[in-house]
Coordinates of C-alpha atoms and ligand atoms in Angstrom, one line a residue:
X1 CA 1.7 347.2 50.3
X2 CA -2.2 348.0 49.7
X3 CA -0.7 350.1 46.5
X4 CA 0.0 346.7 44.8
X5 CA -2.9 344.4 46.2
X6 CA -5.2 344.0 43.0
X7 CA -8.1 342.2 45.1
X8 CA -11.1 343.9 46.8
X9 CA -11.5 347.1 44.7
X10 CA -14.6 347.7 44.8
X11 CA -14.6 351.5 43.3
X12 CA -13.0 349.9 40.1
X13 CA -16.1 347.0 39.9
X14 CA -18.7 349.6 40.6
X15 CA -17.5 351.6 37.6
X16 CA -17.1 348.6 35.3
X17 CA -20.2 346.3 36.5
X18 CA -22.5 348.4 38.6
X19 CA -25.0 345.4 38.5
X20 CA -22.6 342.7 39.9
X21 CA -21.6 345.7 42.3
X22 CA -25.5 345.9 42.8
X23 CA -25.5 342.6 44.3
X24 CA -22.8 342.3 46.6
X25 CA -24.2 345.7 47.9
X26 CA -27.7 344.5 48.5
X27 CA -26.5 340.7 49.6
X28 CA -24.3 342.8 52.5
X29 CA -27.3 344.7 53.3
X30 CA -29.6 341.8 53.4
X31 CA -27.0 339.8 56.0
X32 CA -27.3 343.3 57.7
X33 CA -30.9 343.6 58.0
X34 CA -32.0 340.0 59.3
X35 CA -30.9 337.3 61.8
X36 CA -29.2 335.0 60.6
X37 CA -29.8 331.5 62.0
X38 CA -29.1 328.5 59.3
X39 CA -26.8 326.4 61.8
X40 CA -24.7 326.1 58.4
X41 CA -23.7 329.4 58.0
X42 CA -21.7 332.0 59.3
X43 CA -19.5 335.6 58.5
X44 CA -16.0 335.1 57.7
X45 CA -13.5 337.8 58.7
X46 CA -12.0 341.2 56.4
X47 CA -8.8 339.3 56.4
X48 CA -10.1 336.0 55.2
X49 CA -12.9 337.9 52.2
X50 CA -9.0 339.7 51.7
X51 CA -7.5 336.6 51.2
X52 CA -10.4 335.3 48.7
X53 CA -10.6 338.3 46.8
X54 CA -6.4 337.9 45.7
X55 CA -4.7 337.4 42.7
X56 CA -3.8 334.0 44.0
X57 CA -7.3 333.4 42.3
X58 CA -5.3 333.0 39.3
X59 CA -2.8 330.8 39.6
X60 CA -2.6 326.5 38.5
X61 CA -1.3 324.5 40.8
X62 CA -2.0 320.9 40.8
X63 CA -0.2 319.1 42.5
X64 CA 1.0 320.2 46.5
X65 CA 3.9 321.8 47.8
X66 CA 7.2 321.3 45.7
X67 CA 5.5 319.0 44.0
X68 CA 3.5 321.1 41.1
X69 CA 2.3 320.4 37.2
X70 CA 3.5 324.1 37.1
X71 CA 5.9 326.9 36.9
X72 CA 5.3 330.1 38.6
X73 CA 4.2 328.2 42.3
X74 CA 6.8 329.6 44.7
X75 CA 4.3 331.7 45.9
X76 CA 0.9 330.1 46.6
X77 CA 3.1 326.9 48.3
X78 CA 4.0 329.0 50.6
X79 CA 0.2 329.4 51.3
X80 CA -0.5 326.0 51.2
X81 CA 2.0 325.2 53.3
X82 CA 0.6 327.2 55.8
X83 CA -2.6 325.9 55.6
X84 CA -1.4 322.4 56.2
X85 CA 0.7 323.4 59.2
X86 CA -2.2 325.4 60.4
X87 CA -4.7 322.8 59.9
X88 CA -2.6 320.1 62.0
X89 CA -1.7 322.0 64.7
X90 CA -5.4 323.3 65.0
X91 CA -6.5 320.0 65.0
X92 CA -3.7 318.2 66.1
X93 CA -3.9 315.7 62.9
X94 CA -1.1 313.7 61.4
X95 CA -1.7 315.1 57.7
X96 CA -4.2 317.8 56.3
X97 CA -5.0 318.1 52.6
X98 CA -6.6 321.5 52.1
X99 CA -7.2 321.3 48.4
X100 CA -11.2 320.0 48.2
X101 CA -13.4 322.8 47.0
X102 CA -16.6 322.0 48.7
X103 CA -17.6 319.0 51.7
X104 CA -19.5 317.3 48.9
X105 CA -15.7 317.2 47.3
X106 CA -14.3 316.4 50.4
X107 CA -16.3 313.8 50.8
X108 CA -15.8 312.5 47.2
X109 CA -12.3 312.2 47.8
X110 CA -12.8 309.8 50.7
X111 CA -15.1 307.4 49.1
X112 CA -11.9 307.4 46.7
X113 CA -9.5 307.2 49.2
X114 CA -10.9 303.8 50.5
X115 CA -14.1 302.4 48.5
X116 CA -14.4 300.8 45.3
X117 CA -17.8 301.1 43.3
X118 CA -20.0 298.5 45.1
X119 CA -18.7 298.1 48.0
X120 CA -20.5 299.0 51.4
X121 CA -20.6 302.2 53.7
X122 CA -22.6 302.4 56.9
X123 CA -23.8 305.9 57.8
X124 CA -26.3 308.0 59.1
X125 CA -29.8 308.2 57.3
X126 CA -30.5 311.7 56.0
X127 CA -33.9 312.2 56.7
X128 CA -32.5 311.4 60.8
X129 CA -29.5 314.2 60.2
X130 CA -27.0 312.8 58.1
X131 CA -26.1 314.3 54.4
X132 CA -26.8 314.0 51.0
X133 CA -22.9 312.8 50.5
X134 CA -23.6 310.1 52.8
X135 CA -25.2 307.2 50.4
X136 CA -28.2 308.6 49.6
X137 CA -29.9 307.9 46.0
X138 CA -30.3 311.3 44.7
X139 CA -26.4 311.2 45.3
X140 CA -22.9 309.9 43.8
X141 CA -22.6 308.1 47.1
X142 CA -25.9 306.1 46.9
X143 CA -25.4 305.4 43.1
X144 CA -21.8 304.1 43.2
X145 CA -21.8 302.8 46.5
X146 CA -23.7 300.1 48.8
X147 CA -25.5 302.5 51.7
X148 CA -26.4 300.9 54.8
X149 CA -27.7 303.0 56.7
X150 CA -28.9 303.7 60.9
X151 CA -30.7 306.5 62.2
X152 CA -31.7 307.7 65.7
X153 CA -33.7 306.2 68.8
X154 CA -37.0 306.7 68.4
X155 CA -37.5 308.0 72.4
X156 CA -33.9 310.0 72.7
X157 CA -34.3 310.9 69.1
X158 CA -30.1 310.4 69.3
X159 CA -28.3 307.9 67.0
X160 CA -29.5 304.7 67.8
X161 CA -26.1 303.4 69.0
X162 CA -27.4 299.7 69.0
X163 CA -28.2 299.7 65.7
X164 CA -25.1 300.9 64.4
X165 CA -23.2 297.7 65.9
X166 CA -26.2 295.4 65.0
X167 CA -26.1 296.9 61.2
X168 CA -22.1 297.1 61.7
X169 CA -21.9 293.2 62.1
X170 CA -24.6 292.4 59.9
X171 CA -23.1 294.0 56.6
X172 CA -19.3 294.2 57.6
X173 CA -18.8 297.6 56.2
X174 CA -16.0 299.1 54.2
X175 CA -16.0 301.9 56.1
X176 CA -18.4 303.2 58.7
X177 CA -19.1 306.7 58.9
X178 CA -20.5 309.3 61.6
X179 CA -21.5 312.9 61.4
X180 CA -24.3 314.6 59.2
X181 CA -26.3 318.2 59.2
X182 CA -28.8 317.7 61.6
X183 CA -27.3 316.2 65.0
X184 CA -28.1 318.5 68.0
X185 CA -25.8 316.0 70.1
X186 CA -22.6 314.9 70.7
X187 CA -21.6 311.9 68.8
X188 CA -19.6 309.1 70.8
X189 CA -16.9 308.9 68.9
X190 CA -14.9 306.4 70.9
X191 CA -18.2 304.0 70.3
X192 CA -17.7 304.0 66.6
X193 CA -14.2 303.2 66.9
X194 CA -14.7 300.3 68.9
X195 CA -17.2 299.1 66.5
X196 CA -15.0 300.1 63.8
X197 CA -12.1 297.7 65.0
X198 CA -14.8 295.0 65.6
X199 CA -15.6 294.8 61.8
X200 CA -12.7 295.8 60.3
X201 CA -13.9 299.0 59.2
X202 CA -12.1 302.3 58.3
X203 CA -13.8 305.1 60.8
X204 CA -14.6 308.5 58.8
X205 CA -16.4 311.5 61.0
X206 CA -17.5 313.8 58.5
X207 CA -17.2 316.8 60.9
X208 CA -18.5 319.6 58.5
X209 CA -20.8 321.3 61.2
X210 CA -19.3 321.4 64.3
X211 CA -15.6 321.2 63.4
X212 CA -15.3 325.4 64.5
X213 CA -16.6 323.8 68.2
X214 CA -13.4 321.3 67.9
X215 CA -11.2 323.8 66.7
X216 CA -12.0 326.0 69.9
X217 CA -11.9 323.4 71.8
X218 CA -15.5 323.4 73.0
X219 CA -16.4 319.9 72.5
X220 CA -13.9 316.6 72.0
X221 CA -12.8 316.2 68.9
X222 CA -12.9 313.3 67.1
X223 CA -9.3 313.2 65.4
X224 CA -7.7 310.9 68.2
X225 CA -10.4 308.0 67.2
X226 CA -10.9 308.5 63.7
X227 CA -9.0 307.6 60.2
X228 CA -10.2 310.4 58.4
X229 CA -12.2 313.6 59.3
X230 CA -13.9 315.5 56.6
X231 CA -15.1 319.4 57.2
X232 CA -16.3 322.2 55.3
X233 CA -14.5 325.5 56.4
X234 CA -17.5 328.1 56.2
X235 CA -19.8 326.6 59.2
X236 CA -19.0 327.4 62.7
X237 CA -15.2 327.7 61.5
X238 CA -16.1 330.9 60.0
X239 CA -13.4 330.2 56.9
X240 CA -14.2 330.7 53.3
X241 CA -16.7 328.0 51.5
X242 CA -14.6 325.5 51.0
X243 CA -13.5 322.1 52.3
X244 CA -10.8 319.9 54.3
X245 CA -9.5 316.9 55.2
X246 CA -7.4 316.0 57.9
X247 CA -6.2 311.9 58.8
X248 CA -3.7 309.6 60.3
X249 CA -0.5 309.5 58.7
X250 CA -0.8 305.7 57.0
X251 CA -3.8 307.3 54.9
X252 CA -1.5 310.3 53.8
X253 CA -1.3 308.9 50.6
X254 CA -4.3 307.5 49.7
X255 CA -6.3 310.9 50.8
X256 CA -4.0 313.2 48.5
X257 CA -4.5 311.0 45.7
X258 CA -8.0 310.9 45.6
X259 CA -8.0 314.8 46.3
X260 CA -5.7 315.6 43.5
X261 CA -5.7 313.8 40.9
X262 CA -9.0 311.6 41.3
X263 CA -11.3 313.9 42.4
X264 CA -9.9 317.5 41.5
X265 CA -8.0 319.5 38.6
X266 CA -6.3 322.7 39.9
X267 CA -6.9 323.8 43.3
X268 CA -8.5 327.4 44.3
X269 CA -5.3 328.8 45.7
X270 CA -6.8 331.9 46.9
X271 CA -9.3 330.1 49.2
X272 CA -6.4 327.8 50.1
X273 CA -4.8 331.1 51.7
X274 CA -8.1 331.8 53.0
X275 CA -8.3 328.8 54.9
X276 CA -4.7 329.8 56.0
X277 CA -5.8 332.8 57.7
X278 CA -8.9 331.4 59.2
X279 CA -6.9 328.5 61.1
X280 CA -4.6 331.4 61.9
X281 CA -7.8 333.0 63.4
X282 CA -9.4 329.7 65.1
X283 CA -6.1 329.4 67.2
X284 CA -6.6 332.3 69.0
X285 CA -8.0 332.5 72.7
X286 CA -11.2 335.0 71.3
X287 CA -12.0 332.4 68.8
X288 CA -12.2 330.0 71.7
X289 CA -14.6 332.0 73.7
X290 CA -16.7 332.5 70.4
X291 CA -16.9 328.8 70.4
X292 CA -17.9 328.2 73.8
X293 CA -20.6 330.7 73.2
X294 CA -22.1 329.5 70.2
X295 CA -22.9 326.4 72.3
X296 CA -24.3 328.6 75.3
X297 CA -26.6 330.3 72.8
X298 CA -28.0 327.7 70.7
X299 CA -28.6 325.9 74.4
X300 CA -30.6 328.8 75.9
X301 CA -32.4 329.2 72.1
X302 CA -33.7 325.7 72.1
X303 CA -34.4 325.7 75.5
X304 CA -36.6 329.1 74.8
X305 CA -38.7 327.6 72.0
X306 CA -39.3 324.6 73.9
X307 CA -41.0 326.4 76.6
X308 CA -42.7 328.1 73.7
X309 CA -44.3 325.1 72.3
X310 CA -41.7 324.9 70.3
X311 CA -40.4 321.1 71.0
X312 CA -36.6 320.9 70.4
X313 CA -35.9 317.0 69.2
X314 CA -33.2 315.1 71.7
X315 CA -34.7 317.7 74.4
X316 CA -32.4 320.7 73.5
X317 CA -28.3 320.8 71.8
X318 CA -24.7 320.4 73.1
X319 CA -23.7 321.5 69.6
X320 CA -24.6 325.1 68.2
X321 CA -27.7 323.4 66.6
X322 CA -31.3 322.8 67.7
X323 CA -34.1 320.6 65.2
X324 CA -37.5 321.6 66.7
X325 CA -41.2 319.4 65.9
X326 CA -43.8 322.0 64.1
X327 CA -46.2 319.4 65.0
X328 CA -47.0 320.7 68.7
X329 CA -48.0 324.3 67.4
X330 CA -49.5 322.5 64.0
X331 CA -47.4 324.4 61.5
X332 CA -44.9 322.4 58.9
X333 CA -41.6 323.8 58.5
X334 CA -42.4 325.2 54.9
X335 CA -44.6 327.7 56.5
X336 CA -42.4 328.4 59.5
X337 CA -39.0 329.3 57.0
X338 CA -42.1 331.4 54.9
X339 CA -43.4 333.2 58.0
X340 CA -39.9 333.6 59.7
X341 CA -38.6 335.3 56.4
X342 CA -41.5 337.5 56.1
X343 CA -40.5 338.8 59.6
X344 CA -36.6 339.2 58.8
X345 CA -35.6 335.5 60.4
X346 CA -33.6 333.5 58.1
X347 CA -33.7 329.9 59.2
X348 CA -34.2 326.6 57.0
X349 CA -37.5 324.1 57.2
X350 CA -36.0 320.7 58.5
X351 CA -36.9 316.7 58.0
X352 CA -37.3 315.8 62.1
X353 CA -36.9 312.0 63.1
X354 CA -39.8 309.6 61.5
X355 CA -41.4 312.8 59.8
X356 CA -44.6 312.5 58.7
X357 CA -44.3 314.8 55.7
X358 CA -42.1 315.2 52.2
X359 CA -38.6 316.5 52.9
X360 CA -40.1 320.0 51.0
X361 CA -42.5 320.3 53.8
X362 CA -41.1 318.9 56.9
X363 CA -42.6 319.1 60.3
X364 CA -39.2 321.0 61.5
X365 CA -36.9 324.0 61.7
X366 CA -33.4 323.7 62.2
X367 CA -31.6 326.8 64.2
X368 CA -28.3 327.8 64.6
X369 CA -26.0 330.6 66.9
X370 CA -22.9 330.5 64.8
X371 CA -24.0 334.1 63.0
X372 CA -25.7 335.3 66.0
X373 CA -22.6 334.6 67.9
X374 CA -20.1 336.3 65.8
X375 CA -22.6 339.6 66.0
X376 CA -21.9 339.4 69.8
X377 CA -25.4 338.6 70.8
X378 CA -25.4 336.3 73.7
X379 CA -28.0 334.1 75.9
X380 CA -30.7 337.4 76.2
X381 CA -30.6 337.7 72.9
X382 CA -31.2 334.0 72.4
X383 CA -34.1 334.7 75.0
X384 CA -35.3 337.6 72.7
X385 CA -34.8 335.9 69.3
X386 CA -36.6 332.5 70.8
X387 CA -40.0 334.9 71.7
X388 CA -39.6 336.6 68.0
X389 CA -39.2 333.1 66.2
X390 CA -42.3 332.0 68.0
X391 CA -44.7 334.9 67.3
X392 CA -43.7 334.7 63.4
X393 CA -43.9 330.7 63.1
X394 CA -47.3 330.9 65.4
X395 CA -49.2 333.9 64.3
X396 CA -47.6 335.4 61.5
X397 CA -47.5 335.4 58.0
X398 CA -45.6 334.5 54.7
X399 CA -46.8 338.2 53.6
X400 CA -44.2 341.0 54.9
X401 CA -46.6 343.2 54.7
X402 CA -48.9 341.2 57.6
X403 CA -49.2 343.0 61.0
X404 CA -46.9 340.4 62.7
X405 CA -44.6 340.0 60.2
X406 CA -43.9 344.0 60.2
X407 CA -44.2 343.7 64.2
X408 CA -41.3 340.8 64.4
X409 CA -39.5 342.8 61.8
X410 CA -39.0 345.9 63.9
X411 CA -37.7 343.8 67.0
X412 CA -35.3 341.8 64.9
X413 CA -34.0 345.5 62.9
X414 CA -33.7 346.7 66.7
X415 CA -31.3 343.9 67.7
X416 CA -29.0 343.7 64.8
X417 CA -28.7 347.5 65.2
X418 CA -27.4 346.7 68.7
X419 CA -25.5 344.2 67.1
X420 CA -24.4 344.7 63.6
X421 CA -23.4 342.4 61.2
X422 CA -20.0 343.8 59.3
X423 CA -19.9 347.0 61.1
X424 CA -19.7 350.0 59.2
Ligands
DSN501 N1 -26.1 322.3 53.2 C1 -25.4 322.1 54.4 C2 -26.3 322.4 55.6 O1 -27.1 323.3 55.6 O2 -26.2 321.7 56.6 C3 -24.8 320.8 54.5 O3 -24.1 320.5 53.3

């Protein structure tokens, strides 16, 4: 079999493009050498980086299953197929379209599933944890479409739950959407459904960051309540980059569509079969335990910093997220992401709730466990990597070459040696 599998060969790139070699060498090295903690990303499987790096990489397809603009598809259906089958029983959806490249394209194909230009969407502010898809100006969404849009309770710092069904019955929305990148909590999912039906509203949950906690079953899902549930694949899921959409059977139509031919030309077959093999992966009792632990980390890491000064917003996560205030230890969070990656910490400055400074600033840091998770580290670790985010963000030093930094450095190159990314 591996005689005539052209994908992966890395011998034959080194000799032909050492530089491109180069990079993929250095970029493993570099996942190797720090932690890991943007709540967005995580480290796909051997099997799945197999299934990306495949000739399938080569083939046109548009169209789905048996249904195709071209010859020469008897192969990659059968990976789509069982992508699709995957996807609903993983999710237990009616229909899954696994064709969208991205979440932004995911996403795309929604608004064109149900929304003319003009017309209104309700959704979660960005600079309170929603997305850039989600109306804002800089965005397709805010320039074609109406945004409405709520954001969280200024004591709970949660979504402010009354004024989603105050703004809900003011502007009688097209379609009302929840979910966004920077939500420690669970979202109420039966809420916005009943809200939903008050208005007459379609009900999308864009579940891009914690659709790997549904899939092993570690927190409810929201596929039972809503129309249509967009995801990316590469988050806590631990797929390729890529995206997803799964939806009630009445929408079948109008999602695949907008995916193909609205929104997309020819789909990425190889990362189609890579999604294949991740759901293949998420269904498995060890993928469930990952899940469960991703939550029981990120809980024991927020609740770390907190006592550190480090104030997590909501009080702490149910998710495998925590958004922690700067202001408290009177750093922004453009410092903190400088200082942290100085010390070997990869993490990303965040917006926090009514934010006193430009988004390029921020008063926040956004953590997240799904990396630190898959390494095997668990809630001591959390403890350990709490105390090391502190001492960087408090008294280091955006210069790697500063006594703290180097200190921090040391302590995180002694843990993901006890813990290796990609073990050799
Ligand atoms: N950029 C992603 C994140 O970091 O949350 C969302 O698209």
């Amino acid at each position: 079999m591996s005689e005539t599998f052209y994908g992966s060969d890395f011998e034959a790139l080194q000799a032909f493009d050492p530089e491109i070699a180069g990079v993929l060498v250095s970029e493993l090295d570099r996942l190797r050498g720090g932690l890991q903690l943007i709540a967005s990303e995580n480290m796909s499987s051997p099997a799945v980086l197999t299934s990306l790096g495949s000739t399938l990489s080569n083939k046109y397809a548009e169209g789905y299953p048996g249904r195709r603009y071209y010859g020469g598809c008897s192969e990659v259906d059968k990976a789509e197929t069982l992508a699709i089958e995957r996807a609903k029983a993983l999710f237990d959806a009616e229909h899954a379209n696994v064709q969208p490249h991205s979440g932004a394209s995911a996403n795309q194909a929604v608004y064109g599933a149900f929304m003319k230009p003009g017309e209104t969407i309700l959704a979660m502010s960005l600079p309170h944890g929603g997305h850039l898809t989600h109306g804002t100006k800089m965005s397709f969404s805010g320039k074609w479409f109406n945004a409405v849009h709520y954001g969280v309770d200024k004591d709970t710092e949660d979504i402010d739950y009354a004024e989603v069904e105050r703004l809900a019955k003011e502007h009688r929305p097209k379609v009302i959407l929840a979910g966004g990148s920077a939500i420690p909590r669970l979202i109420d999912f039966e809420f916005f459904r009943r809200v939903a039906d008050e208005v007459g509203a379609i009900f999308w949950v864009d579940a891009a960051h914690f659709i790997g906690l549904v899939a092993g079953r570690a927190i409810p899902s929201p596929v039972p309540y809503a129309d249509v549930v967009s995801f990316t694949t590469h988050k806590v899921l631990r797929g390729p980059r890529s995206g997803a959409i799964v939806c009630k059977e009445e929408h079948k139509a109008a999602i695949d569509k907008a995916v193909f031919p609205m929104m997309q030309g020819g789909p990425q077959m190889h990362t189609i079969a890579a999604k294949a093999t991740n759901f293949k992966e998420c269904a498995t009792p060890e993928y469930q335990t990952y899940a469960t632990q991703v939550i029981a980390n990120a809980r024991v890491l927020a609740e770390t910093l907190g006592e550190m000064g480090i104030r997590p917003t909501t009080g702490g996560t149910d998710t495998h997220l925590s958004l922690h205030d700067l202001q408290p230890v009177q750093v922004t969070g453009v410092d903190a992401e400088a200082r942290c990656d100085a010390a070997g910490i990869t993490l990303n400055k965040n917006a926090i709730p009514f934010d006193p400074q430009k988004p390029n600033v921020a008063s926040g840091i956004r953590v997240g466990t799904p990396c630190v998770t898959t390494q095997g580290m668990g809630e001591d670790e959390m403890r350990t990597i709490a105390g090391l985010i502190a001492r960087a963000v408090v008294d280091g030093d955006a210069d790697p070459e500063h006594k703290v930094s180097q200190e921090v450095r040391a302590e995180v190159t002694d843990l993901v040696t006890r813990f290796p990314a990609y073990p050799r």
